[in-house]
N, CA and C atoms as an extended XYZ file, in Angstrom:
444
Properties=species:S:1:pos:R:3:atomname:S:1:resname:S:1:resid:I:1 pbc="F F F"
N        37.846       15.756      -10.511 N   MET     1
C        36.413       15.674      -10.516 CA  MET     1
C        35.950       15.274       -9.125 C   MET     1
N        34.930       15.964       -8.589 N   LYS     2
C        34.388       15.651       -7.276 CA  LYS     2
C        33.179       14.759       -7.434 C   LYS     2
N        33.050       13.814       -6.552 N   LEU     3
C        31.897       12.927       -6.529 CA  LEU     3
C        30.992       13.360       -5.378 C   LEU     3
N        29.749       13.696       -5.696 N   VAL     4
C        28.805       14.140       -4.681 CA  VAL     4
C        27.801       13.016       -4.451 C   VAL     4
N        27.666       12.627       -3.212 N   ILE     5
C        26.722       11.561       -2.862 CA  ILE     5
C        25.500       12.203       -2.211 C   ILE     5
N        24.329       11.870       -2.743 N   ILE     6
C        23.073       12.404       -2.219 CA  ILE     6
C        22.289       11.255       -1.603 C   ILE     6
N        21.791       11.475       -0.410 N   ALA     7
C        20.978       10.457        0.266 CA  ALA     7
C        19.739       10.172       -0.575 C   ALA     7
N        19.298        8.915       -0.649 N   PRO     8
C        18.133        8.559       -1.462 CA  PRO     8
C        16.884        9.375       -1.139 C   PRO     8
N        16.636        9.660        0.136 N   SER     9
C        15.437       10.427        0.490 CA  SER     9
C        15.538       11.862       -0.028 C   SER     9
N        16.731       12.438        0.001 N   LEU    10
C        16.926       13.784       -0.513 CA  LEU    10
C        16.771       13.811       -2.031 C   LEU    10
N        17.274       12.799       -2.705 N   LEU    11
C        17.123       12.694       -4.150 CA  LEU    11
C        15.644       12.601       -4.524 C   LEU    11
N        14.885       11.803       -3.805 N   LEU    12
C        13.454       11.668       -4.053 CA  LEU    12
C        12.753       13.005       -3.867 C   LEU    12
N        13.139       13.751       -2.820 N   PHE    13
C        12.551       15.064       -2.577 CA  PHE    13
C        12.788       15.985       -3.769 C   PHE    13
N        14.014       16.046       -4.282 N   PHE    14
C        14.316       16.927       -5.409 CA  PHE    14
C        13.562       16.510       -6.670 C   PHE    14
N        13.394       15.224       -6.865 N   LEU    15
C        12.629       14.753       -8.020 CA  LEU    15
C        11.166       15.156       -7.924 C   LEU    15
N        10.582       15.037       -6.721 N   LEU    16
C         9.172       15.374       -6.541 CA  LEU    16
C         8.917       16.869       -6.587 C   LEU    16
N         9.856       17.674       -6.111 N   VAL    17
C         9.652       19.113       -6.043 CA  VAL    17
C         9.914       19.772       -7.392 C   VAL    17
N        10.538       19.085       -8.306 N   GLY    18
C        10.824       19.634       -9.623 CA  GLY    18
C         9.555       20.023      -10.361 C   GLY    18
N         9.718       20.643      -11.511 N   ASN    19
C         8.552       21.060      -12.295 CA  ASN    19
C         7.718       19.850      -12.673 C   ASN    19
N         6.437       19.890      -12.335 N   SER    20
C         5.509       18.794      -12.638 CA  SER    20
C         4.330       19.344      -13.408 C   SER    20
N         4.079       18.851      -14.604 N   PRO    21
C         2.894       19.292      -15.323 CA  PRO    21
C         1.652       18.757      -14.622 C   PRO    21
N         0.511       19.341      -14.938 N   ILE    22
C        -0.748       18.886      -14.350 CA  ILE    22
C        -0.900       17.395      -14.594 C   ILE    22
N        -1.235       16.672      -13.543 N   GLY    23
C        -1.466       15.241      -13.665 CA  GLY    23
C        -0.221       14.396      -13.509 C   GLY    23
N         0.968       15.001      -13.446 N   ALA    24
C         2.190       14.206      -13.376 CA  ALA    24
C         2.497       13.729      -11.961 C   ALA    24
N         1.922       14.377      -10.961 N   VAL    25
C         2.177       13.986       -9.587 CA  VAL    25
C         1.380       12.724       -9.293 C   VAL    25
N         2.065       11.662       -8.891 N   THR    26
C         1.388       10.383       -8.721 CA  THR    26
C         1.312        9.936       -7.271 C   THR    26
N         1.802       10.732       -6.333 N   PHE    27
C         1.715       10.327       -4.941 CA  PHE    27
C         0.286       10.519       -4.440 C   PHE    27
N        -0.038        9.868       -3.342 N   SER    28
C        -1.363        9.987       -2.757 CA  SER    28
C        -1.469       11.316       -2.011 C   SER    28
N        -2.464       12.127       -2.353 N   HIS    29
C        -2.649       13.430       -1.717 CA  HIS    29
C        -3.130       13.240       -0.286 C   HIS    29
N        -2.555       13.978        0.627 N   GLN    30
C        -2.966       13.931        2.022 CA  GLN    30
C        -3.992       15.029        2.252 C   GLN    30
N        -5.218       14.771        1.804 N   CYS    31
C        -6.266       15.774        1.865 CA  CYS    31
C        -7.471       15.231        2.611 C   CYS    31
N        -8.195       16.133        3.224 N   GLN    32
C        -9.453       15.762        3.850 CA  GLN    32
C       -10.479       16.839        3.519 C   GLN    32
N       -11.743       16.438        3.479 N   SER    33
C       -12.797       17.387        3.174 CA  SER    33
C       -13.822       17.374        4.298 C   SER    33
N       -14.374       18.556        4.569 N   THR    34
C       -15.305       18.724        5.675 CA  THR    34
C       -16.424       19.668        5.257 C   THR    34
N       -17.666       19.344        5.660 N   PHE    35
C       -18.816       20.214        5.414 CA  PHE    35
C       -19.006       21.160        6.594 C   PHE    35
N       -19.385       22.398        6.270 N   PHE    36
C       -19.698       23.398        7.287 CA  PHE    36
C       -21.012       24.087        6.917 C   PHE    36
N       -21.707       24.574        7.937 N   SER    37
C       -22.966       25.268        7.707 CA  SER    37
C       -22.791       26.778        7.629 C   SER    37
N       -21.575       27.256        7.851 N   ASP    38
C       -21.333       28.696        7.872 CA  ASP    38
C       -20.071       29.044        7.084 C   ASP    38
N       -20.065       30.257        6.585 N   GLU    39
C       -18.959       30.730        5.750 CA  GLU    39
C       -17.645       30.846        6.516 C   GLU    39
N       -17.710       31.017        7.828 N   SER    40
C       -16.490       31.128        8.630 CA  SER    40
C       -15.896       29.750        8.945 C   SER    40
N       -16.541       28.673        8.463 N   LEU    41
C       -16.071       27.295        8.626 CA  LEU    41
C       -15.899       26.935       10.106 C   LEU    41
N       -16.913       27.272       10.886 N   THR    42
C       -16.890       27.011       12.315 CA  THR    42
C       -17.724       25.786       12.684 C   THR    42
N       -18.908       25.666       12.089 N   TYR    43
C       -19.851       24.619       12.491 CA  TYR    43
C       -19.905       23.494       11.458 C   TYR    43
N       -19.372       22.335       11.849 N   LYS    44
C       -19.395       21.167       10.962 CA  LYS    44
C       -20.829       20.643       10.864 C   LYS    44
N       -21.157       20.111        9.708 N   THR    45
C       -22.491       19.558        9.518 CA  THR    45
C       -22.477       18.503        8.424 C   THR    45
N       -23.462       17.651        8.429 N   GLU    46
C       -23.703       16.711        7.330 CA  GLU    46
C       -25.186       16.682        7.003 C   GLU    46
N       -25.938       17.640        7.574 N   GLN    47
C       -27.366       17.748        7.312 CA  GLN    47
C       -27.737       19.221        7.260 C   GLN    47
N       -28.589       19.585        6.313 N   LEU    48
C       -28.986       20.973        6.187 CA  LEU    48
C       -30.391       21.068        5.614 C   LEU    48
N       -30.994       22.213        5.823 N   SER    49
C       -32.300       22.520        5.247 CA  SER    49
C       -32.111       22.830        3.763 C   SER    49
N       -33.139       22.562        2.986 N   VAL    50
C       -33.084       22.847        1.558 CA  VAL    50
C       -32.883       24.340        1.290 C   VAL    50
N       -33.198       25.169        2.261 N   TYR    51
C       -33.047       26.624        2.122 CA  TYR    51
C       -31.650       27.121        2.507 C   TYR    51
N       -30.845       26.270        3.142 N   ALA    52
C       -29.547       26.687        3.684 CA  ALA    52
C       -28.410       26.528        2.670 C   ALA    52
N       -27.279       27.149        2.992 N   LYS    53
C       -26.051       26.999        2.214 CA  LYS    53
C       -25.170       25.953        2.884 C   LYS    53
N       -24.364       25.288        2.075 N   LEU    54
C       -23.403       24.309        2.579 CA  LEU    54
C       -22.032       24.697        2.043 C   LEU    54
N       -21.026       24.624        2.899 N   PHE    55
C       -19.659       24.948        2.508 CA  PHE    55
C       -18.806       23.691        2.656 C   PHE    55
N       -18.060       23.363        1.620 N   LEU    56
C       -17.163       22.217        1.623 CA  LEU    56
C       -15.737       22.733        1.590 C   LEU    56
N       -14.973       22.420        2.647 N   GLU    57
C       -13.557       22.784        2.665 CA  GLU    57
C       -12.743       21.549        2.295 C   GLU    57
N       -11.863       21.707        1.311 N   VAL    58
C       -10.908       20.670        0.945 CA  VAL    58
C        -9.551       21.169        1.404 C   VAL    58
N        -8.967       20.466        2.375 N   HIS    59
C        -7.684       20.883        2.948 CA  HIS    59
C        -6.646       19.798        2.686 C   HIS    59
N        -5.535       20.197        2.087 N   CYS    60
C        -4.424       19.280        1.812 CA  CYS    60
C        -3.241       19.688        2.671 C   CYS    60
N        -2.718       18.735        3.420 N   GLU    61
C        -1.592       19.007        4.322 CA  GLU    61
C        -0.333       19.385        3.555 C   GLU    61
N         0.014       18.619        2.537 N   VAL    62
C         1.229       18.904        1.772 CA  VAL    62
C         0.943       18.684        0.293 C   VAL    62
N         1.068       19.749       -0.473 N   LEU    63
C         1.026       19.636       -1.930 CA  LEU    63
C         2.369       20.114       -2.454 C   LEU    63
N         2.876       19.420       -3.434 N   LEU    64
C         4.164       19.777       -4.011 CA  LEU    64
C         4.018       20.939       -4.975 C   LEU    64
N         5.139       21.526       -5.359 N   ARG    65
C         5.141       22.610       -6.326 CA  ARG    65
C         4.516       22.132       -7.628 C   ARG    65
N         3.646       22.954       -8.219 N   GLY    66
C         3.042       22.600       -9.490 CA  GLY    66
C         1.658       23.199       -9.653 C   GLY    66
N         1.015       22.824      -10.739 N   GLU    67
C        -0.331       23.304      -11.048 CA  GLU    67
C        -1.344       22.244      -10.648 C   GLU    67
N        -2.482       22.712      -10.116 N   TYR    68
C        -3.507       21.802       -9.619 CA  TYR    68
C        -4.892       22.257      -10.055 C   TYR    68
N        -5.766       21.277      -10.167 N   ILE    69
C        -7.191       21.541      -10.388 CA  ILE    69
C        -7.954       20.667       -9.396 C   ILE    69
N        -8.752       21.318       -8.540 N   ILE    70
C        -9.651       20.580       -7.649 CA  ILE    70
C       -11.043       20.652       -8.269 C   ILE    70
N       -11.642       19.494       -8.513 N   ASN    71
C       -13.004       19.411       -9.051 CA  ASN    71
C       -13.915       18.813       -7.995 C   ASN    71
N       -15.146       19.307       -7.946 N   THR    72
C       -16.166       18.680       -7.112 CA  THR    72
C       -17.367       18.362       -7.991 C   THR    72
N       -17.936       17.189       -7.796 N   GLN    73
C       -19.141       16.762       -8.510 CA  GLN    73
C       -20.217       16.485       -7.468 C   GLN    73
N       -21.317       17.236       -7.544 N   TRP    74
C       -22.404       17.172       -6.579 CA  TRP    74
C       -23.536       16.354       -7.191 C   TRP    74
N       -23.891       15.222       -6.546 N   MET    75
C       -24.895       14.310       -7.097 CA  MET    75
C       -26.062       14.115       -6.135 C   MET    75
N       -27.263       14.049       -6.708 N   ASP    76
C       -28.461       13.843       -5.892 CA  ASP    76
C       -28.577       12.387       -5.459 C   ASP    76
N       -29.663       12.074       -4.776 N   GLU    77
C       -29.860       10.744       -4.199 CA  GLU    77
C       -29.890        9.635       -5.256 C   GLU    77
N       -30.314        9.967       -6.467 N   GLN    78
C       -30.359        8.969       -7.541 CA  GLN    78
C       -29.028        8.845       -8.290 C   GLN    78
N       -28.029        9.616       -7.885 N   GLY    79
C       -26.718        9.548       -8.530 CA  GLY    79
C       -26.599       10.438       -9.760 C   GLY    79
N       -27.574       11.317       -9.966 N   MET    80
C       -27.555       12.237      -11.108 CA  MET    80
C       -26.667       13.438      -10.770 C   MET    80
N       -25.722       13.741      -11.657 N   LEU    81
C       -24.844       14.893      -11.477 CA  LEU    81
C       -25.673       16.162      -11.609 C   LEU    81
N       -25.697       16.978      -10.566 N   ARG    82
C       -26.511       18.198      -10.554 CA  ARG    82
C       -25.685       19.458      -10.729 C   ARG    82
N       -24.451       19.452      -10.255 N   THR    83
C       -23.576       20.606      -10.457 CA  THR    83
C       -22.132       20.167      -10.292 C   THR    83
N       -21.256       20.958      -10.873 N   GLU    84
C       -19.824       20.680      -10.835 CA  GLU    84
C       -19.103       21.997      -10.596 C   GLU    84
N       -18.077       21.958       -9.778 N   ARG    85
C       -17.280       23.149       -9.505 CA  ARG    85
C       -15.805       22.816       -9.749 C   ARG    85
N       -15.028       23.860      -10.122 N   GLU    86
C       -13.607       23.664      -10.407 CA  GLU    86
C       -12.816       24.808       -9.788 C   GLU    86
N       -11.676       24.473       -9.214 N   HIS    87
C       -10.779       25.470       -8.627 CA  HIS    87
C        -9.364       25.173       -9.113 C   HIS    87
N        -8.759       26.131       -9.833 N   LYS    88
C        -7.397       25.972      -10.346 CA  LYS    88
C        -6.445       26.831       -9.522 C   LYS    88
N        -5.249       26.302       -9.277 N   PHE    89
C        -4.244       27.074       -8.562 CA  PHE    89
C        -2.860       26.522       -8.871 C   PHE    89
N        -1.854       27.337       -8.552 N   LYS    90
C        -0.458       26.955       -8.797 CA  LYS    90
C         0.328       27.232       -7.530 C   LYS    90
N         1.159       26.278       -7.145 N   LEU    91
C         2.018       26.443       -5.975 CA  LEU    91
C         3.469       26.558       -6.412 C   LEU    91
N         4.181       27.525       -5.838 N   GLY    92
C         5.589       27.726       -6.171 CA  GLY    92
C         6.527       26.902       -5.301 C   GLY    92
N         6.004       26.368       -4.209 N   PHE    93
C         6.806       25.540       -3.308 CA  PHE    93
C         5.855       24.619       -2.541 C   PHE    93
N         6.349       23.516       -1.999 N   PRO    94
C         5.484       22.587       -1.255 CA  PRO    94
C         4.885       23.263       -0.016 C   PRO    94
N         3.588       23.086        0.173 N   ARG    95
C         2.920       23.657        1.352 CA  ARG    95
C         1.510       23.109        1.471 C   ARG    95
N         0.830       23.473        2.553 N   SER    96
C        -0.567       23.085        2.707 CA  SER    96
C        -1.433       24.054        1.889 C   SER    96
N        -2.643       23.602        1.566 N   TYR    97
C        -3.533       24.423        0.754 CA  TYR    97
C        -4.972       24.047        1.059 C   TYR    97
N        -5.863       25.043        1.099 N   SER    98
C        -7.291       24.807        1.314 CA  SER    98
C        -8.100       25.542        0.260 C   SER    98
N        -9.185       24.910       -0.149 N   ALA    99
C       -10.138       25.530       -1.071 CA  ALA    99
C       -11.533       25.304       -0.495 C   ALA    99
N       -12.425       26.281       -0.693 N   VAL   100
C       -13.786       26.188       -0.176 CA  VAL   100
C       -14.764       26.288       -1.338 C   VAL   100
N       -15.740       25.374       -1.338 N   PHE   101
C       -16.780       25.341       -2.359 CA  PHE   101
C       -18.133       25.569       -1.683 C   PHE   101
N       -18.973       26.410       -2.291 N   LYS   102
C       -20.294       26.718       -1.728 CA  LYS   102
C       -21.375       26.006       -2.534 C   LYS   102
N       -22.368       25.467       -1.830 N   PHE   103
C       -23.495       24.767       -2.464 CA  PHE   103
C       -24.788       25.332       -1.902 C   PHE   103
N       -25.719       25.667       -2.799 N   LYS   104
C       -27.042       26.145       -2.393 CA  LYS   104
C       -28.053       25.698       -3.431 C   LYS   104
N       -29.157       25.160       -2.945 N   GLN   105
C       -30.237       24.733       -3.837 CA  GLN   105
C       -30.983       25.959       -4.373 C   GLN   105
N       -31.387       25.885       -5.624 N   MET   106
C       -32.164       26.959       -6.231 CA  MET   106
C       -33.639       26.551       -6.252 C   MET   106
N       -34.533       27.446       -5.786 N   PRO   107
C       -35.967       27.125       -5.822 CA  PRO   107
C       -36.456       26.991       -7.266 C   PRO   107
N       -37.566       26.297       -7.427 N   ILE   108
C       -38.142       26.158       -8.768 CA  ILE   108
C       -38.734       27.492       -9.202 C   ILE   108
N       -39.040       27.626      -10.467 N   GLY   109
C       -39.568       28.870      -11.007 CA  GLY   109
C       -40.941       29.225      -10.457 C   GLY   109
N       -41.327       30.466      -10.641 N   SER   110
C       -42.587       30.987      -10.097 CA  SER   110
C       -43.806       30.235      -10.611 C   SER   110
N       -43.856       29.935      -11.907 N   LEU   111
C       -45.017       29.235      -12.469 CA  LEU   111
C       -45.128       27.819      -11.909 C   LEU   111
N       -44.013       27.114      -11.821 N   ASN   112
C       -44.019       25.769      -11.235 CA  ASN   112
C       -44.409       25.817       -9.760 C   ASN   112
N       -43.985       26.861       -9.080 N   ARG   113
C       -44.314       27.007       -7.658 CA  ARG   113
C       -45.812       27.214       -7.486 C   ARG   113
N       -46.408       28.021       -8.349 N   LEU   114
C       -47.861       28.235       -8.289 CA  LEU   114
C       -48.620       26.941       -8.563 C   LEU   114
N       -48.144       26.163       -9.524 N   ALA   115
C       -48.823       24.918       -9.898 CA  ALA   115
C       -48.664       23.827       -8.842 C   ALA   115
N       -47.480       23.728       -8.243 N   SER   116
C       -47.218       22.624       -7.306 CA  SER   116
C       -47.395       23.008       -5.841 C   SER   116
N       -47.289       24.287       -5.539 N   GLY   117
C       -47.346       24.728       -4.151 CA  GLY   117
C       -46.060       24.453       -3.387 C   GLY   117
N       -45.010       24.044       -4.081 N   LYS   118
C       -43.727       23.714       -3.447 CA  LYS   118
C       -42.638       24.661       -3.937 C   LYS   118
N       -41.641       24.868       -3.086 N   ASP   119
C       -40.512       25.726       -3.448 CA  ASP   119
C       -39.403       24.976       -4.175 C   ASP   119
N       -39.329       23.624       -3.960 N   PHE   120
C       -38.242       22.838       -4.517 CA  PHE   120
C       -38.769       21.550       -5.131 C   PHE   120
N       -38.026       21.009       -6.086 N   ASN   121
C       -38.351       19.714       -6.684 CA  ASN   121
C       -37.994       18.593       -5.715 C   ASN   121
N       -38.624       17.439       -5.909 N   GLU   122
C       -38.378       16.284       -5.037 CA  GLU   122
C       -36.917       15.839       -5.051 C   GLU   122
N       -36.250       15.898       -6.216 N   TYR   123
C       -34.863       15.422       -6.292 CA  TYR   123
C       -33.919       16.260       -5.438 C   TYR   123
N       -34.336       17.454       -5.054 N   GLN   124
C       -33.468       18.339       -4.286 CA  GLN   124
C       -33.364       17.936       -2.811 C   GLN   124
N       -34.135       16.949       -2.390 N   TYR   125
C       -34.092       16.454       -1.014 CA  TYR   125
C       -33.359       15.117       -0.986 C   TYR   125
N       -33.005       14.663        0.225 N   GLY   126
C       -32.436       13.331        0.377 CA  GLY   126
C       -30.933       13.343        0.620 C   GLY   126
N       -30.350       12.179        0.404 N   ARG   127
C       -28.913       11.982        0.655 CA  ARG   127
C       -28.133       12.281       -0.621 C   ARG   127
N       -27.298       13.277       -0.568 N   TRP   128
C       -26.483       13.698       -1.697 CA  TRP   128
C       -25.039       13.233       -1.468 C   TRP   128
N       -24.268       13.203       -2.557 N   SER   129
C       -22.843       12.878       -2.456 CA  SER   129
C       -22.027       13.903       -3.234 C   SER   129
N       -20.792       14.057       -2.802 N   VAL   130
C       -19.845       14.932       -3.493 CA  VAL   130
C       -18.584       14.126       -3.735 C   VAL   130
N       -18.148       14.072       -4.983 N   LEU   131
C       -16.881       13.444       -5.332 CA  LEU   131
C       -15.862       14.562       -5.489 C   LEU   131
N       -14.688       14.376       -4.884 N   ILE   132
C       -13.647       15.399       -4.928 CA  ILE   132
C       -12.430       14.819       -5.638 C   ILE   132
N       -11.939       15.576       -6.623 N   PHE   133
C       -10.800       15.151       -7.439 CA  PHE   133
C        -9.699       16.200       -7.383 C   PHE   133
N        -8.449       15.749       -7.408 N   ILE   134
C        -7.313       16.637       -7.632 CA  ILE   134
C        -6.591       16.115       -8.863 C   ILE   134
N        -6.496       16.966       -9.866 N   ASN   135
C        -5.857       16.610      -11.142 CA  ASN   135
C        -6.391       15.286      -11.681 C   ASN   135
N        -7.700       15.099      -11.574 N   GLY   136
C        -8.345       13.921      -12.135 CA  GLY   136
C        -8.343       12.692      -11.248 C   GLY   136
N        -7.639       12.724      -10.110 N   GLU   137
C        -7.592       11.591       -9.186 CA  GLU   137
C        -8.623       11.809       -8.075 C   GLU   137
N        -9.548       10.855       -7.910 N   GLU   138
C       -10.537       10.985       -6.843 CA  GLU   138
C        -9.834       10.846       -5.498 C   GLU   138
N       -10.004       11.858       -4.640 N   ILE   139
C        -9.339       11.843       -3.336 CA  ILE   139
C       -10.318       11.644       -2.188 C   ILE   139
N       -11.603       11.898       -2.428 N   ASP   140
C       -12.571       11.757       -1.352 CA  ASP   140
C       -13.979       11.696       -1.925 C   ASP   140
N       -14.877       11.135       -1.115 N   ARG   141
C       -16.303       11.084       -1.438 CA  ARG   141
C       -17.026       11.346       -0.125 C   ARG   141
N       -17.847       12.385       -0.105 N   LYS   142
C       -18.556       12.788        1.114 CA  LYS   142
C       -20.065       12.724        0.852 C   LYS   142
N       -20.821       12.563        1.949 N   TYR   143
C       -22.282       12.492        1.866 CA  TYR   143
C       -22.900       13.504        2.813 C   TYR   143
N       -24.041       14.051        2.395 N   PHE   144
C       -24.805       14.952        3.252 CA  PHE   144
C       -26.276       14.775        2.943 C   PHE   144
N       -27.131       15.210        3.865 N   THR   145
C       -28.571       15.040        3.723 CA  THR   145
C       -29.258       16.386        3.684 C   THR   145
N       -30.181       16.544        2.745 N   ILE   146
C       -30.968       17.762        2.615 CA  ILE   146
C       -32.394       17.464        3.053 C   ILE   146
N       -32.870       18.254        4.010 N   THR   147
C       -34.221       18.067        4.555 CA  THR   147
C       -35.055       19.316        4.316 C   THR   147
N       -36.314       19.249        4.728 N   GLU   148
C       -37.223       20.396        4.623 CA  GLU   148
C       -36.694       21.462        5.538 C   GLU   148
């Protein structure tokens, strides 16, 4: 019988890379999120006009093999959840991964616009926040400001 000795770091690697169901990965994700004003992700921003689009890139340096769900929760200045987005993906081997989420305010309806003379509701302005989760674990919280 042969005795095979595996270095502890190598053993840990094999344990982490093994099949992991959603939510089973407990290490801290090395991810960062950034706002951009353009679809090509060239111009960083944290402030935009109520008429503009905002792009949020979530980039993770190393994700292990397995299934993932990235959730974003977009909240207005009062902390009210206004929209939620979800991105599911599966990785066959450890690697970096990026996902992009688009945010755009919708104008109020035609009748409300005629009555108020405004294109948007008051809650659509101000300092907003986005909570970002991977497999239910909050990994980041970002803020941006919406102006006229």
